Each structure stands twice: as C-alpha cells, then as structure tokens.
Tab-separated table of C-alpha atoms in Angstrom:
chain	number	residue	atom	x	y	z
A	13	MET	CA	57.217	4.561	-16.202
A	14	ASP	CA	55.132	4.818	-19.363
A	15	SER	CA	53.938	1.218	-19.080
A	16	ALA	CA	52.993	1.788	-15.427
A	17	VAL	CA	50.997	4.891	-16.385
A	18	SER	CA	49.283	3.123	-19.286
A	19	GLY	CA	48.582	0.138	-17.001
A	20	ASP	CA	47.032	2.496	-14.451
A	21	ALA	CA	44.946	4.116	-17.195
A	22	ARG	CA	43.713	0.692	-18.399
A	23	ARG	CA	42.859	-0.347	-14.856
A	24	ARG	CA	40.949	2.901	-14.299
A	25	ARG	CA	39.012	2.418	-17.566
A	26	ARG	CA	38.176	-1.179	-16.563
A	27	LEU	CA	37.000	-0.070	-13.125
A	28	THR	CA	34.912	2.755	-14.595
A	29	ALA	CA	33.380	0.365	-17.133
A	30	GLY	CA	32.644	-2.082	-14.293
A	31	ILE	CA	30.884	0.639	-12.300
A	32	LYS	CA	28.766	1.613	-15.303
A	33	GLU	CA	27.894	-2.032	-15.960
A	34	SER	CA	26.971	-2.542	-12.302
A	35	LEU	CA	24.737	0.532	-12.362
A	36	ARG	CA	22.980	-0.803	-15.469
A	37	GLU	CA	22.454	-4.167	-13.763
A	38	LEU	CA	21.203	-2.407	-10.619
A	39	ASN	CA	18.743	-0.433	-12.735
A	40	ILE	CA	17.390	-3.655	-14.228
A	41	GLN	CA	17.133	-5.409	-10.865
A	42	LEU	CA	15.374	-2.470	-9.213
A	43	SER	CA	12.990	-2.237	-12.167
A	44	LEU	CA	12.191	-5.944	-11.820
A	45	LEU	CA	11.688	-5.570	-8.070
A	46	ASN	CA	9.391	-2.579	-8.556
A	47	HIS	CA	7.459	-4.410	-11.260
A	48	ARG	CA	6.886	-7.412	-8.987
A	49	VAL	CA	5.924	-5.218	-6.046
A	50	GLY	CA	3.540	-3.304	-8.303
A	51	ALA	CA	1.954	-6.538	-9.521
A	52	ARG	CA	1.318	-7.583	-5.898
A	53	VAL	CA	-0.552	-4.360	-5.123
A	54	ASP	CA	-2.066	-3.797	-8.585
A	55	LEU	CA	-0.021	-0.698	-9.406
A	56	ARG	CA	1.810	0.142	-12.604
A	57	ASP	CA	5.511	0.943	-12.476
A	58	VAL	CA	4.806	4.634	-13.137
A	59	ASP	CA	2.201	4.612	-10.341
A	60	LEU	CA	4.849	3.315	-7.910
A	61	ASP	CA	7.307	5.964	-9.102
A	62	CYS	CA	4.785	8.726	-8.474
A	63	LEU	CA	3.763	7.266	-5.121
A	64	ASP	CA	7.433	7.209	-4.121
A	65	LEU	CA	7.848	10.861	-5.132
A	66	ILE	CA	4.735	11.826	-3.169
A	67	GLY	CA	5.919	9.870	-0.147
A	68	ARG	CA	9.429	11.349	-0.194
A	69	HIS	CA	8.644	14.940	-1.217
A	70	GLY	CA	4.955	15.398	-0.502
A	71	PRO	CA	2.482	16.639	-0.121
A	72	LEU	CA	2.884	17.832	-3.713
A	73	GLY	CA	0.746	19.661	-6.199
A	74	PRO	CA	-0.043	17.698	-9.362
A	75	THR	CA	2.017	20.078	-11.522
A	76	THR	CA	5.055	19.715	-9.275
A	77	LEU	CA	4.619	15.950	-9.294
A	78	ALA	CA	4.380	15.932	-13.104
A	79	ARG	CA	7.594	17.938	-13.352
A	80	ARG	CA	9.481	15.709	-10.872
A	81	ALA	CA	8.245	12.556	-12.598
A	82	GLY	CA	8.927	13.943	-16.073
A	83	LEU	CA	5.346	13.304	-17.128
A	84	HIS	CA	2.658	15.331	-18.855
A	85	PRO	CA	0.085	16.827	-16.448
A	86	ALA	CA	-2.732	14.908	-18.181
A	87	THR	CA	-0.857	11.661	-17.536
A	88	ILE	CA	-0.507	12.593	-13.864
A	89	THR	CA	-4.264	13.047	-13.603
A	90	GLY	CA	-4.825	9.425	-14.649
A	91	ILE	CA	-2.124	8.175	-12.290
A	92	LEU	CA	-3.557	10.145	-9.373
A	93	ASP	CA	-7.041	8.853	-10.156
A	94	ARG	CA	-5.746	5.251	-9.979
A	95	LEU	CA	-3.787	5.918	-6.783
A	96	GLN	CA	-6.773	7.564	-5.140
A	97	ARG	CA	-9.162	4.759	-6.183
A	98	GLY	CA	-6.687	2.265	-4.709
A	99	GLY	CA	-6.561	4.143	-1.413
A	100	TRP	CA	-2.887	5.100	-1.759
A	101	ILE	CA	-3.279	8.894	-1.784
A	102	VAL	CA	-5.703	11.673	-0.999
A	103	ARG	CA	-6.157	14.980	-2.749
A	104	GLU	CA	-6.597	17.883	-0.346
A	105	ARG	CA	-6.956	21.616	-0.647
A	106	ASP	CA	-3.710	23.502	-0.127
A	107	PRO	CA	-4.110	25.459	3.142
A	108	ALA	CA	-1.931	28.233	1.687
A	109	ASP	CA	-4.034	28.533	-1.489
A	110	ARG	CA	-7.548	27.087	-1.256
A	111	ARG	CA	-7.773	26.962	-5.074
A	112	ALA	CA	-4.799	24.594	-5.299
A	113	VAL	CA	-4.730	20.860	-4.618
A	114	LEU	CA	-2.045	18.889	-2.813
A	115	VAL	CA	-1.561	15.154	-3.057
A	116	ARG	CA	-0.606	13.263	0.100
A	117	ALA	CA	0.317	9.583	0.507
A	118	LEU	CA	-1.713	7.614	3.040
A	119	GLU	CA	0.720	6.108	5.523
A	120	ASP	CA	-1.457	3.193	6.622
A	121	ARG	CA	-1.759	1.903	3.049
A	122	ASN	CA	1.935	2.443	2.347
A	123	THR	CA	2.787	0.032	5.178
A	124	GLU	CA	1.899	-2.678	2.675
A	125	LEU	CA	4.636	-1.420	0.346
A	126	PHE	CA	7.197	-1.289	3.150
A	127	ARG	CA	6.450	-4.938	3.868
A	128	LEU	CA	6.992	-5.883	0.209
A	129	TYR	CA	10.308	-4.022	0.102
A	130	ALA	CA	11.434	-5.406	3.480
A	131	GLY	CA	13.682	-8.042	1.906
A	132	MET	CA	15.561	-5.479	-0.155
A	133	ASN	CA	15.788	-3.072	2.770
A	134	ALA	CA	17.169	-5.814	5.036
A	135	ALA	CA	19.694	-6.802	2.368
A	136	MET	CA	20.784	-3.171	2.022
A	137	ASP	CA	21.153	-2.817	5.801
A	138	ALA	CA	23.327	-5.945	5.889
A	139	LEU	CA	25.367	-4.764	2.911
A	140	CYS	CA	25.942	-1.324	4.445
A	141	GLY	CA	26.892	-2.999	7.718
A	142	GLY	CA	30.007	-4.296	5.979
A	143	TYR	CA	31.359	-0.789	5.354
A	144	ASP	CA	32.829	1.704	7.772
A	145	GLU	CA	31.464	5.233	8.071
A	146	THR	CA	34.053	6.764	5.726
A	147	GLU	CA	33.293	4.189	3.034
A	148	LEU	CA	29.562	4.775	3.436
A	149	GLU	CA	30.107	8.517	3.007
A	150	VAL	CA	31.946	7.861	-0.280
A	151	ILE	CA	29.222	5.491	-1.503
A	152	GLU	CA	26.449	7.904	-0.515
A	153	SER	CA	28.237	10.780	-2.252
A	154	PHE	CA	28.812	8.696	-5.389
A	155	LEU	CA	25.179	7.623	-5.601
A	156	ARG	CA	23.862	11.145	-4.927
A	157	ARG	CA	26.166	12.543	-7.636
A	158	THR	CA	25.178	9.720	-10.005
A	159	ALA	CA	21.501	10.578	-9.507
A	160	ALA	CA	22.295	14.254	-10.187
A	161	ALA	CA	24.137	13.275	-13.386
A	162	GLY	CA	21.083	11.240	-14.421
A	163	ARG	CA	18.783	14.218	-13.798
A	164	ALA	CA	21.091	16.485	-15.812
A	165	ALA	CA	21.223	14.010	-18.714
A	166	THR	CA	17.428	13.699	-18.636
A	167	ASP	CA	17.010	17.481	-18.593
A	168	GLU	CA	19.443	17.812	-21.484
A	169	LEU	CA	17.290	15.489	-23.596
A	170	GLY	CA	14.243	17.617	-22.785
A	171	SER	CA	10.674	16.459	-22.479
A	172	ASP	CA	8.527	14.904	-25.150
C-alpha cells in the first residue's frame, strides 16, 4: 500500500509540475502573440494590455486603469496619449462627475485587433469543442482560480 501511495504522490507531483510548465509555456506564447499583434498595429505590449483592460472593464478612469494594470498613474498618461493618438480610445467626461475623465475603447478601431487575434480565437473554439460541458467548467474554474492566484501573488509583492 505504501508504494501505491508514494506512486500516486509522484504522479500527482509530475502532473502538477506539467501544469505549471504548460502555464509558463502558454505565458510565453501569448506574450509572443501579443507582441506580434502589437507590431502590426504599432502598439507596445503594455498599450495592448491597457487597451484590453479598457475594452473588458471600461469605460475606466485613468486611476482605476493604472491600478488594474499595476502601473504608475504617470505611465498611464503616456499610454493613454499613445492610444488616443492612434485612434484606439477616447477620453470623455464622466457623466456622474464632470470633473472626472473616463477612457473608452473605440469599437470600430478594435475590429482590427479582433481580426489579428482571429486565428487564436478560432483555435481556442476548436480546442474547446473537444471538451464536454463538465470538462469546460473545470477548465474555466481552474483558469479563473489561476488568474486569482496570480493577482494575489502580484499584490503580495507590492508595487514599485
């Protein structure tokens, strides 16, 4: 029984190590994809990250965006200036507080990004098509919890 338990423990460690290695490889591949997409539309990686945050959670105030992106507010100003010059975002007055500014992504310009990510999105659709609903729920839960663990680890390290 002891050898079966130790064999199970080794297998679990190998599987866990494989998951961590796969996540590291995924991180690299997504970074490369984002870098190539950014090069096609003349955006820096950090610009794409901020544009994604604005698109998913916006409209956002610059301070909220800085906090979500983990960047200094002065850095966000430069990023927003580039995004606005490129026609990716607009800055608008917050209707709830006319002194505040909200940043909103421009949908017509972001169509260009959707086109560049179409290959990855199609590959993901095909990949997900190979799993049943229960398996997809487990994968979605794992990835959501992994992202939360990443946020917690980032918060623990604090900001620079």
